[in-house]
mmCIF file of C-alpha atoms in Angstrom:
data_model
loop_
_atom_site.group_PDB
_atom_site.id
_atom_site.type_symbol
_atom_site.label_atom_id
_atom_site.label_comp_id
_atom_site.label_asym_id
_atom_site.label_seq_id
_atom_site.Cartn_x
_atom_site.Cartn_y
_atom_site.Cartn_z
ATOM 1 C CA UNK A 1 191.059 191.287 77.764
ATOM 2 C CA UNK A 2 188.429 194.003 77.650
ATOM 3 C CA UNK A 3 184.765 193.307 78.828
ATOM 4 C CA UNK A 4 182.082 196.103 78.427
ATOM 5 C CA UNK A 5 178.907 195.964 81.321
ATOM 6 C CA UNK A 6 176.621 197.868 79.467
ATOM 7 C CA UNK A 7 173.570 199.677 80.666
ATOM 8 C CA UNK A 8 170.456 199.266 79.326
ATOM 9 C CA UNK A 9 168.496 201.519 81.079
ATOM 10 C CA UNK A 10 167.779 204.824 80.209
ATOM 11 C CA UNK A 11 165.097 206.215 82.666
ATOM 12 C CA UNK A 12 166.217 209.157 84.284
ATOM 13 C CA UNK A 13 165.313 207.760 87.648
ATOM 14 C CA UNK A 14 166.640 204.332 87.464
ATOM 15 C CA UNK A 15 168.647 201.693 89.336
ATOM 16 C CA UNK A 16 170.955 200.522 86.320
ATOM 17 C CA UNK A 17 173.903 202.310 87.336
ATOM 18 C CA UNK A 18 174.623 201.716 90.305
ATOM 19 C CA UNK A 19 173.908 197.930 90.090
ATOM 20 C CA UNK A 20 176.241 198.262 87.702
ATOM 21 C CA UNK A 21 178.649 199.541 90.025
ATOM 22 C CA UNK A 22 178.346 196.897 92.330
ATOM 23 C CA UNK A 23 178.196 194.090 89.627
ATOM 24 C CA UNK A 24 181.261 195.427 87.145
ATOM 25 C CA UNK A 25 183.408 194.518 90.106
ATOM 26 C CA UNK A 26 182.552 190.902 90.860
ATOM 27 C CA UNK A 27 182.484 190.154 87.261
ATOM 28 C CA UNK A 28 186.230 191.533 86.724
ATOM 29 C CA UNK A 29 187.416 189.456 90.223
ATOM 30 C CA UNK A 30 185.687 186.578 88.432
ATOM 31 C CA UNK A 31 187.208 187.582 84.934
ATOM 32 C CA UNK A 32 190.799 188.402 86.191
ATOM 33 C CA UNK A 33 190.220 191.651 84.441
ATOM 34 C CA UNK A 34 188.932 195.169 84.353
ATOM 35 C CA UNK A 35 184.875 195.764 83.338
ATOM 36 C CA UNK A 36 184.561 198.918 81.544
ATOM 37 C CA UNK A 37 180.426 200.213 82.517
ATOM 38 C CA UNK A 38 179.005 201.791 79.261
ATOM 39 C CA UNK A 39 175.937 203.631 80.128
ATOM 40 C CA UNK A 40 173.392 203.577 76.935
ATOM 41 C CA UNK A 41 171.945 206.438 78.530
ATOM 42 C CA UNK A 42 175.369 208.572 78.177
ATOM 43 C CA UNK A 43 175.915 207.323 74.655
ATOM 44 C CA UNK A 44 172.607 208.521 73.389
ATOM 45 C CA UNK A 45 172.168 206.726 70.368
ATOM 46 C CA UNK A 46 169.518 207.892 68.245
ATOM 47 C CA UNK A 47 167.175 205.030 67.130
ATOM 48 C CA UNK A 48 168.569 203.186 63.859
ATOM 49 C CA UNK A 49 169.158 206.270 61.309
ATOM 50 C CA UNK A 50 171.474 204.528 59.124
ATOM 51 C CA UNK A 51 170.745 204.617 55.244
ATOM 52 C CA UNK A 52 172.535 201.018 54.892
ATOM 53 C CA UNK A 53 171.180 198.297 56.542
ATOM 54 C CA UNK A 54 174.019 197.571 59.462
ATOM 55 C CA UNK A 55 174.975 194.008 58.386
ATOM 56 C CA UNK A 56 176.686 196.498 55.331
ATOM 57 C CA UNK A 57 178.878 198.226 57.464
ATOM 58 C CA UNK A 58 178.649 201.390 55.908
ATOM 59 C CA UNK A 59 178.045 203.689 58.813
ATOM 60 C CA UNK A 60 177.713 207.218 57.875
ATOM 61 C CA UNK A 61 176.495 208.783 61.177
ATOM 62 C CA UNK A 62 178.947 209.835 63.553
ATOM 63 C CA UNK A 63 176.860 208.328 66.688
ATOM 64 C CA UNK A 64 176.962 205.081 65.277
ATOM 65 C CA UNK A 65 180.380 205.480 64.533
ATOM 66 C CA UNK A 66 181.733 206.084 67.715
ATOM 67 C CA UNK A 67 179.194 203.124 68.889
ATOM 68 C CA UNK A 68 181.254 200.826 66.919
ATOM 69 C CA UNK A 69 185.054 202.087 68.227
ATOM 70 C CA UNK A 70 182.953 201.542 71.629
ATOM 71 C CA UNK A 71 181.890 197.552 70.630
ATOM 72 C CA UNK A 72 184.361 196.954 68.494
ATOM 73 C CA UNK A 73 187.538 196.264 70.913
ATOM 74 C CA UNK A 74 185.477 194.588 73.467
ATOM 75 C CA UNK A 75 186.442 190.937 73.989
ATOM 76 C CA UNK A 76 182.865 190.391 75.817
ATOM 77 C CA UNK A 77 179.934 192.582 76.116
ATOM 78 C CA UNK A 78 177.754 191.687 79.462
ATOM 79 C CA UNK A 79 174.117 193.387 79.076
ATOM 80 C CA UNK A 80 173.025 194.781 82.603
ATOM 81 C CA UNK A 81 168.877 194.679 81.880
ATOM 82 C CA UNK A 82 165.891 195.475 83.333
ATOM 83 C CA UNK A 83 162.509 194.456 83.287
ATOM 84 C CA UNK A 84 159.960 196.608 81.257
ATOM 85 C CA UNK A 85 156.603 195.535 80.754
ATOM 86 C CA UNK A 86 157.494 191.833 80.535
ATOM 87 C CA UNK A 87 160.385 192.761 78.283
ATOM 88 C CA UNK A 88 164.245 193.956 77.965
ATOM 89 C CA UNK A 89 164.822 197.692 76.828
ATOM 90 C CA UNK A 90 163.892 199.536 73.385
ATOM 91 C CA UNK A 91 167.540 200.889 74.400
ATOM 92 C CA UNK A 92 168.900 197.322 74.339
ATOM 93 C CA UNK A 93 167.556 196.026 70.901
ATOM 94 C CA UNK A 94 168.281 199.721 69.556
ATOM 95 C CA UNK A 95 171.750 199.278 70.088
ATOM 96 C CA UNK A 96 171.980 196.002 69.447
ATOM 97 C CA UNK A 97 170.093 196.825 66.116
ATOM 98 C CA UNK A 98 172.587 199.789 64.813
ATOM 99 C CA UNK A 99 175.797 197.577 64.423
ATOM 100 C CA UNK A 100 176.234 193.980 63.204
ATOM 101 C CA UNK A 101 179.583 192.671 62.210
ATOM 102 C CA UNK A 102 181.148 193.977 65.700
ATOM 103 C CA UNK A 103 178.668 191.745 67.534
ATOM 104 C CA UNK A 104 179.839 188.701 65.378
ATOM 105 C CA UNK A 105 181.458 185.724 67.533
ATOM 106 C CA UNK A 106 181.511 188.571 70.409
ATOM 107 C CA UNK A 107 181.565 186.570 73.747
ATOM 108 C CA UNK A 108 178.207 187.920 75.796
ATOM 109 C CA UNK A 109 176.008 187.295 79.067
ATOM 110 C CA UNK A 110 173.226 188.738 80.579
ATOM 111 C CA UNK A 111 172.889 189.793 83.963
ATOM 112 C CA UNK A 112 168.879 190.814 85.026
ATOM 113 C CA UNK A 113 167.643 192.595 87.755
ATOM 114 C CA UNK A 114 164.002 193.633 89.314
ATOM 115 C CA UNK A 115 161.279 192.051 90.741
ATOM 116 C CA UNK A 116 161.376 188.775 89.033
ATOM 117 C CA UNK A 117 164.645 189.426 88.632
ATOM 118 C CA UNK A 118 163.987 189.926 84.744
ATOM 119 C CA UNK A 119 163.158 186.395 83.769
ATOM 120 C CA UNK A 120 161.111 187.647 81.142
ATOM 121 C CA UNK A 121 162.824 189.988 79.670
ATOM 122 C CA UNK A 122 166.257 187.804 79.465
ATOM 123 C CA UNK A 123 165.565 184.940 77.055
ATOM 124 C CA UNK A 124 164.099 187.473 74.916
ATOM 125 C CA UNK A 125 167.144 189.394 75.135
ATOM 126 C CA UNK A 126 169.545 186.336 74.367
ATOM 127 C CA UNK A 127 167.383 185.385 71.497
ATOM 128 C CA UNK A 128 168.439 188.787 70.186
ATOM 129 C CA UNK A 129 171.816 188.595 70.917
ATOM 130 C CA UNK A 130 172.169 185.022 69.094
ATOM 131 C CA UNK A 131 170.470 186.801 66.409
ATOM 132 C CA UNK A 132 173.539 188.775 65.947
ATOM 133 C CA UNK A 133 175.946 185.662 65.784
ATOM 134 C CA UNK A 134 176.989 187.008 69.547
ATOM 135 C CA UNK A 135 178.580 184.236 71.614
ATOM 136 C CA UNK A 136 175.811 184.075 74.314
ATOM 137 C CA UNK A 137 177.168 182.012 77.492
ATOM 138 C CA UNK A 138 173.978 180.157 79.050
ATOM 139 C CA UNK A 139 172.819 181.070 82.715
ATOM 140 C CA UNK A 140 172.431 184.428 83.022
ATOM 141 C CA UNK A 141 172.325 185.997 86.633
ATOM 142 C CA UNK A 142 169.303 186.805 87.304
ATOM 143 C CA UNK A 143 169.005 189.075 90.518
ATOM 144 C CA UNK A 144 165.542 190.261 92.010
ATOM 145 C CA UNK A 145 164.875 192.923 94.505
ATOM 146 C CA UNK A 146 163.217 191.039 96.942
ATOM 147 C CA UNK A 147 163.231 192.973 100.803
ATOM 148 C CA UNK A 148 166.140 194.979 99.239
ATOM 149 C CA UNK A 149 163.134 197.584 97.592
ATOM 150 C CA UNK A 150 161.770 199.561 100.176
ATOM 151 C CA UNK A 151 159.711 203.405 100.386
ATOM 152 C CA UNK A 152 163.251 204.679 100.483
ATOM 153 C CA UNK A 153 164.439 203.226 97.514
ATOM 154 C CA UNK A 154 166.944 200.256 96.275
ATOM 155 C CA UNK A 155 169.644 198.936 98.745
ATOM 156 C CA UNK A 156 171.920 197.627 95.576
ATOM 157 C CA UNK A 157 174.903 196.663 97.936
ATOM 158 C CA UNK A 158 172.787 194.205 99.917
ATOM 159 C CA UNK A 159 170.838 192.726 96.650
ATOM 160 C CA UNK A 160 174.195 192.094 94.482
ATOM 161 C CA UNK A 161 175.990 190.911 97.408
ATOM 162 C CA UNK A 162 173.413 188.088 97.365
ATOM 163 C CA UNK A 163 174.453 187.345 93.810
ATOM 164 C CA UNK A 164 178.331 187.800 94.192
ATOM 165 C CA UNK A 165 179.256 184.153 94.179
ATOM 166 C CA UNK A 166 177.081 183.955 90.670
ATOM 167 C CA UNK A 167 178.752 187.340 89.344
ATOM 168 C CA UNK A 168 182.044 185.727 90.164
ATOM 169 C CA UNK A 169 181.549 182.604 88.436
ATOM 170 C CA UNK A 170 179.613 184.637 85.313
ATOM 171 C CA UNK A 171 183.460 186.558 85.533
ATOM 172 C CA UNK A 172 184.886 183.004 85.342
ATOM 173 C CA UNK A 173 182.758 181.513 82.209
ATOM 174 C CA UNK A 174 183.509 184.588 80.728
ATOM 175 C CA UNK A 175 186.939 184.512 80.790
ATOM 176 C CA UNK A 176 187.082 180.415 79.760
ATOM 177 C CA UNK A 177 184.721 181.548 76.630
ATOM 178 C CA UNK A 178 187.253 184.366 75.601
ATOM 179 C CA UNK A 179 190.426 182.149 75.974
ATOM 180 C CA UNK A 180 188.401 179.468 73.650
ATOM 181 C CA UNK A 181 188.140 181.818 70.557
ATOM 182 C CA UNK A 182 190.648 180.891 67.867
ATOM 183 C CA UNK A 183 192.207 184.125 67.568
ATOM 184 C CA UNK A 184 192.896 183.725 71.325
ATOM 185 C CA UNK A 185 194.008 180.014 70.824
ATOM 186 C CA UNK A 186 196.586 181.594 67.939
ATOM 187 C CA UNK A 187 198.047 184.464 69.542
#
């Protein structure tokens, strides 16, 4: 069973990636399996430059080829998302927007974090995601920074800690929603 965390923020200074440090392993004690962290950042994906629309599957540009070998073997794909301006990432849709058929049936959550703990941004983002014939489990965690922001900067241990028993379970659903896929039920 693979599961991908990925990253949606970009921002140079950002908390993304180390909450999704602290979050990859809750979600794989939960899943009974590893959580690979993909950092959108790292894979640098320019915005859509495809000639083909991506529901062809004609991909001609070597960064969205190696996106796909990244998508493609995942069993579940668990968006790690901020809040920006009342919405999820231009990173997020962009890569969500340069493939198609690997997102199809693809078992996916959400997991939100900042000061409202993303509750804007993640409905939006699930809409997307359905969009894209993706799986999407309901109840996303939804973690907000609360007294863990201070002058100094994010205590992420502390904050996800608070949400372990939800990451766990998220782990859980996720690993019920792979094992119900047919090709899972036939193998």
């Amino acid at each position: 069973m693979a599961i991908k965390l990925i990253v949606t923020s970009t921002r140079p200074r950002r908390n993304g990636v180390d909450i999704a440090a602290a979050v990859a392993p809750l979600i794989a004690q939960g899943a009974g399996c590893d959580v690979e962290i993909v950092d959108l950042r790292e894979v640098a994906l320019p915005f859509l430059d495809e000639p083909e629309m991506p529901a062809m599957g004609k991909y001609t540009e070597p960064s969205t080829q190696a996106w796909s070998e990244v998508v493609k073997p995942a069993d579940a794909v668990v968006f790690l998302t901020p809040e920006y301006n009342g919405g999820y990432t231009a990173a997020a849709k962009n890569a969500i927007d340069t493939l198609f058929h690997e997102w199809d049936g693809k078992v996916a959550a959400v997991v939100g974090y900042g000061w409202g703990g993303a509750g804007r941004a993640v409905p939006q983002l699930e809409t997307i995601m359905g969009n894209v014939k993706m799986n999407v489990l309901e109840g996303p965690v939804l973690m907000s920074f609360g007294e863990h922001m201070t002058d100094e900067g994010l205590s992420v241990e502390p904050m996800v800690a608070g949400y372990g028993a939800e990451l766990t379970a998220l782990g859980k659903r996720i690993n019920q929603a792979i094992e119900l896929r047919p090709e899972m039920q036939a193998a």
